[in-house]
Tab-separated table of C-alpha atoms in Angstrom:
chain	number	residue	atom	x	y	z
A	836	MET	CA	-255.183	104.064	-117.868
A	837	LYS	CA	-257.263	101.787	-115.716
A	838	ALA	CA	-255.646	98.359	-115.579
A	839	LEU	CA	-258.617	96.338	-114.511
A	840	VAL	CA	-262.197	97.172	-115.412
A	841	ASP	CA	-265.119	95.777	-113.442
A	842	THR	CA	-268.047	95.770	-115.830
A	843	ALA	CA	-270.594	94.874	-113.187
A	844	THR	CA	-273.233	96.946	-114.849
A	845	GLY	CA	-276.023	95.187	-116.644
A	846	ARG	CA	-277.672	91.871	-115.921
A	847	GLN	CA	-275.933	89.524	-113.517
A	848	SER	CA	-275.037	86.002	-114.532
A	849	SER	CA	-277.572	83.378	-113.556
A	850	SER	CA	-274.811	81.577	-111.627
A	851	ALA	CA	-273.625	84.586	-109.625
A	852	SER	CA	-272.114	82.443	-106.871
A	853	ILE	CA	-269.248	80.265	-108.061
A	854	ASP	CA	-266.144	78.752	-106.515
A	855	ARG	CA	-263.475	80.953	-108.032
A	856	LYS	CA	-260.655	78.775	-106.714
A	857	SER	CA	-261.637	75.921	-109.009
A	858	ALA	CA	-263.490	77.720	-111.823
A	859	PRO	CA	-262.126	77.443	-115.375
A	860	VAL	CA	-260.652	80.682	-116.701
A	861	PHE	CA	-260.968	81.844	-120.312
A	862	VAL	CA	-258.301	84.325	-121.436
A	863	LEU	CA	-259.803	85.893	-124.553
A	864	GLY	CA	-259.199	88.831	-126.851
A	865	CYS	CA	-258.559	89.944	-130.381
A	866	PRO	CA	-255.681	87.836	-131.763
A	867	ARG	CA	-252.242	89.428	-131.165
A	868	SER	CA	-253.484	91.159	-128.014
A	869	GLY	CA	-251.487	89.162	-125.453
A	870	THR	CA	-253.830	86.246	-124.747
A	871	THR	CA	-250.986	83.729	-124.901
A	872	ALA	CA	-248.777	85.813	-122.611
A	873	LEU	CA	-251.447	86.093	-119.917
A	874	TYR	CA	-252.467	82.442	-120.330
A	875	HIS	CA	-248.881	81.295	-119.795
A	876	MET	CA	-248.694	83.506	-116.709
A	877	LEU	CA	-251.699	81.663	-115.285
A	878	LEU	CA	-250.097	78.303	-116.048
A	879	SER	CA	-246.824	79.452	-114.478
A	880	ALA	CA	-248.661	80.457	-111.295
A	881	GLY	CA	-249.462	76.801	-110.632
A	882	ASN	CA	-252.566	74.633	-110.075
A	883	PHE	CA	-253.680	75.092	-113.704
A	884	ALA	CA	-253.410	72.248	-116.206
A	885	VAL	CA	-250.471	72.945	-118.515
A	886	TYR	CA	-251.908	72.678	-122.012
A	887	ARG	CA	-249.755	74.421	-124.605
A	888	ALA	CA	-252.379	74.821	-127.313
A	889	GLU	CA	-255.492	76.775	-128.223
A	890	SER	CA	-258.482	74.431	-127.991
A	891	HIS	CA	-260.484	75.936	-130.911
A	892	VAL	CA	-263.602	74.216	-129.565
A	893	PHE	CA	-266.269	76.873	-130.044
A	894	ASN	CA	-264.847	78.532	-133.162
A	895	ILE	CA	-263.867	75.391	-135.126
A	896	LEU	CA	-264.777	72.037	-133.587
A	897	ALA	CA	-268.365	72.809	-132.586
A	898	PRO	CA	-269.538	74.229	-135.944
A	899	ARG	CA	-267.514	71.704	-137.935
A	900	PHE	CA	-268.922	68.682	-136.099
A	901	GLY	CA	-272.582	69.624	-135.661
A	902	HIS	CA	-272.072	70.915	-132.123
A	903	MET	CA	-271.513	67.266	-131.152
A	904	ARG	CA	-275.224	66.569	-130.822
A	905	SER	CA	-275.319	63.182	-132.543
A	906	LEU	CA	-273.292	60.026	-132.065
A	907	GLN	CA	-272.050	60.340	-135.639
A	908	ASP	CA	-270.877	63.911	-135.004
A	909	ARG	CA	-268.925	62.835	-131.920
A	910	GLU	CA	-267.348	59.848	-133.643
A	911	GLU	CA	-266.251	62.008	-136.571
A	912	LEU	CA	-264.945	64.639	-134.155
A	913	MET	CA	-262.751	62.124	-132.351
A	914	GLN	CA	-261.442	60.656	-135.605
A	915	HIS	CA	-260.021	64.075	-136.439
A	916	TRP	CA	-259.154	65.343	-132.949
A	917	LEU	CA	-257.101	62.275	-132.038
A	918	ARG	CA	-254.898	62.992	-135.071
A	919	SER	CA	-254.452	66.656	-134.195
A	920	LYS	CA	-251.840	68.594	-132.283
A	921	LEU	CA	-254.553	69.341	-129.739
A	922	PHE	CA	-254.548	65.686	-128.690
A	923	ARG	CA	-250.823	65.145	-129.108
A	924	VAL	CA	-249.971	67.766	-126.468
A	925	SER	CA	-252.677	66.611	-124.033
A	926	GLY	CA	-250.894	63.594	-122.552
A	927	LEU	CA	-254.179	61.661	-122.502
A	928	ASP	CA	-254.913	58.053	-123.388
A	929	ALA	CA	-256.622	58.021	-126.779
A	930	GLU	CA	-259.133	55.244	-126.177
A	931	ALA	CA	-260.112	56.428	-122.705
A	932	ILE	CA	-260.833	59.999	-123.772
A	933	ARG	CA	-262.593	58.810	-126.922
A	934	GLU	CA	-264.996	56.663	-124.913
A	935	LYS	CA	-265.627	59.472	-122.422
A	936	VAL	CA	-266.367	62.071	-125.098
A	937	ILE	CA	-268.659	59.828	-127.131
A	938	ALA	CA	-270.604	58.750	-124.043
A	939	ASP	CA	-270.920	62.040	-122.173
A	940	CYS	CA	-270.582	65.053	-124.490
A	941	ARG	CA	-273.526	66.789	-126.150
A	942	ASN	CA	-272.025	70.185	-127.005
A	943	GLY	CA	-268.738	72.045	-127.273
A	944	GLY	CA	-268.696	73.004	-123.616
A	945	ASP	CA	-269.077	69.374	-122.576
A	946	PHE	CA	-266.168	68.420	-124.827
A	947	LEU	CA	-263.828	71.149	-123.608
A	948	ARG	CA	-264.651	70.513	-119.956
A	949	THR	CA	-264.240	66.731	-120.363
A	950	VAL	CA	-260.853	67.034	-122.056
A	951	MET	CA	-259.438	69.733	-119.794
A	952	GLU	CA	-260.626	68.093	-116.577
A	953	ALA	CA	-258.994	64.858	-117.730
A	954	ILE	CA	-255.725	66.720	-118.364
A	955	ALA	CA	-255.944	68.385	-114.945
A	956	ARG	CA	-256.486	65.026	-113.210
A	957	HIS	CA	-253.594	63.504	-115.151
A	958	GLN	CA	-251.319	66.346	-114.009
A	959	GLY	CA	-252.596	66.361	-110.428
A	960	VAL	CA	-253.930	69.927	-110.482
A	961	GLU	CA	-257.361	71.338	-109.689
A	962	ARG	CA	-258.305	73.633	-112.540
A	963	TRP	CA	-257.798	74.587	-116.159
A	964	ALA	CA	-257.839	77.548	-118.520
A	965	ASP	CA	-258.356	78.244	-122.219
A	966	CYS	CA	-256.757	80.901	-124.420
A	967	THR	CA	-258.350	80.586	-127.861
A	968	PRO	CA	-258.585	84.284	-128.849
A	969	GLU	CA	-261.612	83.890	-131.157
A	970	HIS	CA	-263.623	82.403	-128.302
A	971	LEU	CA	-264.260	86.074	-127.508
A	972	LEU	CA	-267.075	85.803	-130.068
A	973	TYR	CA	-268.595	82.843	-128.231
A	974	ILE	CA	-268.922	84.179	-124.690
A	975	PRO	CA	-272.699	83.497	-124.595
A	976	GLU	CA	-272.148	79.866	-125.641
A	977	ILE	CA	-269.297	79.454	-123.164
A	978	LYS	CA	-271.366	80.720	-120.228
A	979	ARG	CA	-274.391	78.697	-121.269
A	980	GLU	CA	-272.446	75.443	-121.574
A	981	ILE	CA	-269.823	76.075	-118.859
A	982	PRO	CA	-271.670	78.235	-116.299
A	983	GLN	CA	-268.723	78.298	-113.876
A	984	ALA	CA	-266.424	79.965	-116.426
A	985	LEU	CA	-264.605	83.195	-115.578
A	986	ILE	CA	-263.842	85.435	-118.558
A	987	ILE	CA	-260.763	87.666	-118.811
A	988	HIS	CA	-260.777	89.964	-121.847
A	989	ILE	CA	-257.324	91.333	-122.624
A	990	ILE	CA	-257.344	94.499	-124.723
A	991	ARG	CA	-254.386	96.016	-126.578
A	992	ASP	CA	-253.880	99.242	-128.514
A	993	GLY	CA	-255.357	98.557	-131.946
A	994	ARG	CA	-252.431	100.205	-133.705
A	995	ASP	CA	-250.042	97.597	-132.287
A	996	VAL	CA	-252.513	94.799	-133.011
A	997	ALA	CA	-252.795	95.930	-136.628
A	998	LEU	CA	-249.015	96.031	-137.036
A	999	SER	CA	-248.776	92.461	-135.779
A	1000	TYR	CA	-251.603	91.347	-138.080
A	1001	VAL	CA	-249.855	92.808	-141.113
A	1002	LYS	CA	-246.541	91.256	-140.064
A	1003	GLN	CA	-248.269	87.853	-139.868
A	1004	GLY	CA	-249.980	88.342	-143.237
A	1005	TRP	CA	-253.437	87.992	-141.703
A	1006	THR	CA	-255.193	90.925	-143.376
A	1007	TYR	CA	-257.370	90.452	-146.451
A	1008	PRO	CA	-258.628	93.790	-147.779
A	1009	MET	CA	-260.915	94.005	-150.771
A	1010	PRO	CA	-259.081	94.530	-154.095
A	1011	TRP	CA	-260.073	98.198	-154.149
A	1012	ASP	CA	-258.604	98.604	-150.639
A	1013	ALA	CA	-255.323	96.852	-151.450
A	1014	ARG	CA	-253.273	99.526	-149.690
A	1015	GLU	CA	-255.394	99.427	-146.539
A	1016	HIS	CA	-253.933	96.411	-144.717
A	1017	LEU	CA	-253.438	98.313	-141.466
A	1018	GLY	CA	-256.877	99.890	-141.673
A	1019	VAL	CA	-258.672	96.606	-142.349
A	1020	ALA	CA	-256.798	94.977	-139.462
A	1021	GLY	CA	-257.884	97.877	-137.277
A	1022	LEU	CA	-261.511	97.488	-138.295
A	1023	TYR	CA	-261.434	93.805	-137.364
A	1024	TRP	CA	-259.824	94.705	-134.039
A	1025	GLU	CA	-262.578	97.224	-133.320
A	1026	TRP	CA	-265.341	94.845	-134.407
A	1027	ILE	CA	-264.242	91.860	-132.325
A	1028	VAL	CA	-263.324	93.888	-129.229
A	1029	ARG	CA	-266.671	95.700	-129.321
A	1030	ARG	CA	-268.494	92.388	-129.686
A	1031	GLY	CA	-266.562	90.866	-126.787
A	1032	ARG	CA	-267.270	93.834	-124.535
A	1033	GLN	CA	-270.968	93.740	-125.382
A	1034	TYR	CA	-271.127	90.084	-124.396
A	1035	GLY	CA	-269.045	90.649	-121.287
A	1036	MET	CA	-271.327	93.392	-119.980
A	1037	SER	CA	-274.003	90.790	-119.276
A	1038	LEU	CA	-271.752	88.672	-117.053
A	1039	GLY	CA	-271.266	91.024	-114.125
A	1040	GLU	CA	-268.657	89.730	-111.685
A	1041	HIS	CA	-267.695	86.845	-113.976
A	1042	TYR	CA	-266.060	89.176	-116.539
A	1043	ARG	CA	-262.961	91.356	-116.272
A	1044	GLU	CA	-260.961	93.439	-118.679
A	1045	VAL	CA	-257.220	93.918	-118.471
A	1046	ARG	CA	-255.007	96.077	-120.650
A	1047	PHE	CA	-252.004	94.464	-122.307
A	1048	GLU	CA	-249.995	97.629	-121.733
A	1049	ASP	CA	-250.582	97.417	-117.971
A	1050	LEU	CA	-249.654	93.740	-117.915
A	1051	VAL	CA	-246.306	94.662	-119.509
A	1052	SER	CA	-245.536	97.864	-117.597
A	1053	GLN	CA	-247.061	96.963	-114.207
A	1054	PRO	CA	-247.158	93.157	-114.074
A	1055	ARG	CA	-247.145	92.796	-110.284
A	1056	GLU	CA	-249.993	95.219	-109.704
A	1057	THR	CA	-252.048	93.915	-112.621
A	1058	LEU	CA	-251.646	90.276	-111.593
A	1059	ALA	CA	-252.466	91.164	-107.980
A	1060	ARG	CA	-255.798	92.593	-109.095
A	1061	LEU	CA	-256.485	89.551	-111.256
A	1062	SER	CA	-255.687	87.269	-108.307
A	1063	GLU	CA	-258.917	88.206	-106.572
A	1064	PHE	CA	-260.910	87.647	-109.741
A	1065	VAL	CA	-259.564	84.133	-110.392
A	1066	GLY	CA	-259.536	83.195	-106.697
A	1067	GLN	CA	-255.836	82.337	-106.668
A	1068	ASP	CA	-252.594	84.119	-105.891
A	1069	LEU	CA	-250.840	85.036	-109.129
A	1070	ASP	CA	-247.425	85.595	-107.600
A	1071	TYR	CA	-245.187	87.392	-110.090
A	1072	ASP	CA	-241.962	85.911	-108.715
A	1073	GLN	CA	-243.346	82.371	-108.898
A	1074	ILE	CA	-244.525	83.040	-112.450
A	1075	GLN	CA	-241.043	84.206	-113.448
A	1076	ARG	CA	-239.414	81.177	-111.830
A	1077	ALA	CA	-241.707	78.715	-113.615
A	1078	GLY	CA	-241.372	80.644	-116.871
A	1079	ILE	CA	-243.750	78.580	-118.997
A	1080	GLY	CA	-243.870	79.411	-122.697
A	1081	SER	CA	-244.053	83.094	-123.565
A	1082	VAL	CA	-243.268	84.116	-119.981
A	1083	ARG	CA	-239.691	83.195	-120.870
A	1084	GLU	CA	-239.801	83.515	-124.666
A	1085	PRO	CA	-242.258	86.205	-125.859
A	1086	ASN	CA	-244.646	85.157	-128.625
A	1087	SER	CA	-243.880	88.159	-130.810
A	1088	SER	CA	-244.424	88.876	-134.486
A	1089	PHE	CA	-241.256	90.978	-134.258
A	1090	ALA	CA	-238.733	88.288	-133.306
A	1091	ASP	CA	-235.872	90.483	-134.512
A	1092	GLU	CA	-236.508	92.762	-131.530
A	1093	LEU	CA	-236.252	90.086	-128.831
A	1094	GLY	CA	-233.599	90.847	-126.240
A	1095	ALA	CA	-232.936	93.111	-123.308
A	1096	GLN	CA	-234.583	96.097	-125.015
A	1097	PHE	CA	-237.698	94.211	-126.132
A	1098	ASN	CA	-240.821	96.309	-125.611
A	1099	PRO	CA	-244.105	95.392	-127.321
A	1100	VAL	CA	-245.931	98.521	-126.122
A	1101	ALA	CA	-246.523	101.448	-128.522
A	1102	ARG	CA	-244.425	99.838	-131.232
A	1103	TRP	CA	-246.615	101.676	-133.743
A	1104	LYS	CA	-244.857	104.939	-132.858
A	1105	THR	CA	-241.704	103.751	-134.625
A	1106	LYS	CA	-243.124	101.218	-137.092
A	1107	MET	CA	-245.905	103.312	-138.654
A	1108	THR	CA	-245.396	106.365	-140.825
A	1109	GLY	CA	-247.266	109.545	-139.997
A	1110	GLU	CA	-249.540	108.911	-142.962
A	1111	GLU	CA	-250.285	105.372	-141.774
A	1112	VAL	CA	-251.093	106.570	-138.263
A	1113	ALA	CA	-253.438	109.237	-139.607
A	1114	GLY	CA	-255.150	106.738	-141.903
A	1115	PHE	CA	-255.607	104.225	-139.105
A	1116	GLU	CA	-256.942	106.802	-136.675
A	1117	ARG	CA	-259.305	108.163	-139.309
A	1118	LEU	CA	-260.914	104.699	-139.402
A	1119	CYS	CA	-260.649	103.599	-135.761
A	1120	GLY	CA	-259.743	106.718	-133.813
A	1121	GLY	CA	-263.151	106.960	-132.194
A	1122	PHE	CA	-262.796	103.524	-130.635
A	1123	LEU	CA	-259.202	104.178	-129.563
A	1124	LYS	CA	-260.453	107.264	-127.714
A	1125	GLU	CA	-263.342	105.309	-126.225
A	1126	LEU	CA	-260.832	102.855	-124.756
A	1127	GLY	CA	-258.619	105.645	-123.441
A	1128	TYR	CA	-255.746	105.408	-125.921
A	1129	PRO	CA	-254.367	108.856	-126.861
A	1130	LEU	CA	-254.389	109.738	-130.550
A	1131	ALA	CA	-251.364	110.977	-132.457
A	1132	SER	CA	-253.178	112.653	-135.342
A	1133	ALA	CA	-255.826	115.332	-135.624
A	1134	PHE	CA	-258.746	112.914	-135.652
A	1135	LEU	CA	-261.943	114.884	-135.276
A	1136	GLY	CA	-264.456	112.144	-136.018
A	1137	GLN	CA	-264.491	112.996	-139.708
A	1138	ARG	CA	-267.414	111.585	-141.641
A	1139	ASP	CA	-265.797	111.330	-145.067
A	1140	LEU	CA	-267.340	108.932	-147.577
A	1141	ARG	CA	-264.365	106.553	-147.715
A	1142	ARG	CA	-264.332	106.129	-143.945
A	1143	TRP	CA	-268.083	105.500	-143.894
A	1144	ARG	CA	-267.863	103.023	-146.773
A	1145	MET	CA	-265.027	101.011	-145.249
A	1146	ARG	CA	-266.523	100.843	-141.761
A	1147	THR	CA	-269.937	99.866	-143.093
A	1148	THR	CA	-268.602	97.296	-145.559
A	1149	TYR	CA	-266.094	95.519	-143.342
A	1150	PHE	CA	-268.216	95.454	-140.200
A	1151	ALA	CA	-271.043	93.913	-142.244
A	1152	MET	CA	-268.634	91.413	-143.788
A	1153	PHE	CA	-267.196	90.336	-140.424
A	1154	ALA	CA	-270.674	89.944	-138.929
A	1155	GLY	CA	-271.967	88.089	-141.985
A	1156	LYS	CA	-269.123	85.586	-141.945
A	1157	GLN	CA	-269.666	84.933	-138.245
A	1158	TRP	CA	-273.414	84.492	-138.740
A	1159	SER	CA	-272.884	82.061	-141.633
A	1160	LYS	CA	-270.403	80.058	-139.602
A	1161	THR	CA	-272.600	79.732	-136.525
A	1162	ARG	CA	-276.144	79.794	-137.924
A	1163	THR	CA	-275.967	77.925	-141.228
A	1164	PRO	CA	-274.627	74.596	-142.559
A	1165	LEU	CA	-271.597	76.517	-143.846
A	1166	GLY	CA	-270.114	75.967	-140.397
A	1167	LYS	CA	-269.399	72.423	-141.547
A	1168	LEU	CA	-266.868	73.875	-143.994
A	1169	VAL	CA	-264.811	75.760	-141.417
A	1170	HIS	CA	-261.069	75.529	-142.029
A	1171	MET	CA	-259.357	73.104	-139.636
A	1172	GLY	CA	-255.765	74.156	-140.329
A	1173	PRO	CA	-255.121	75.376	-136.757
A	1174	LEU	CA	-255.713	71.825	-135.475
A	1175	GLN	CA	-252.577	70.591	-137.291
A	1176	ILE	CA	-254.098	67.211	-138.153
A	1177	SER	CA	-251.635	64.524	-139.206
A	1178	ARG	CA	-252.361	62.123	-142.039
């Protein structure tokens, strides 16, 4: 399996020449694909601002607060953000950052850059990174508002992603698909990864893909290849010594497995029944094959009615929800639970 994919085909970014040594890095991917693990490796390598939170700027803050266009939007944003975990872990002075955001920010990219650059200055480092998984759906907005951004898309076997989703209780099948939790999780995995890859293809040398399985099984080699992309040595030994966050304590849905024998790769082989594997691969086997993941069942690209109905229905539902959130006033109603706002 190829560990690092250069998708330099397609149109080149309008800002093809950037200073990689100082550029912000976005570690994105379908949730439960290893974004936090790779993000904490970057932080452990040094010279990145240590911010132990997902920013949720493009997927929550921007739609919820009118993309920060008006003074009222920015004031309301700061009223909520300053009471959130996202501020509490920043180490910033509340009044100083409030004044800066209200005066200078006109969109989500401005806000994220302003906050993260302030954190970097406070910590005496030169650059910053972001690891909000759902920002994968906002790559065009990120590159438009933060042209210097480098995008790393981490991809994991959808069968393991689906297992983790079900373990977390994050799947919401339709009532008539109540037994299809793994399948619905797999369809979301396929939908968001496809969307992220489509966006990434337009970025040329500013976009890279890395496989979670390679990061686990060949960390030195994988990080060495990423070093050139981010313009900084990602020394594996230094990363292990610093051991920030999940580098030392894996962020796993299967905490009962943590220990010397912990292995998050191909967990589906022991956690899924043969029937579950066949059902999953019937729905998403084509995309698994496209990504180079071997199949365990006799998937032949069957075109049965149930498969067609589920793929059509759920892909349309995922796309419709995203469109409503980003293109209509319904974005104002986005759930802010991940911000952990105090009363």
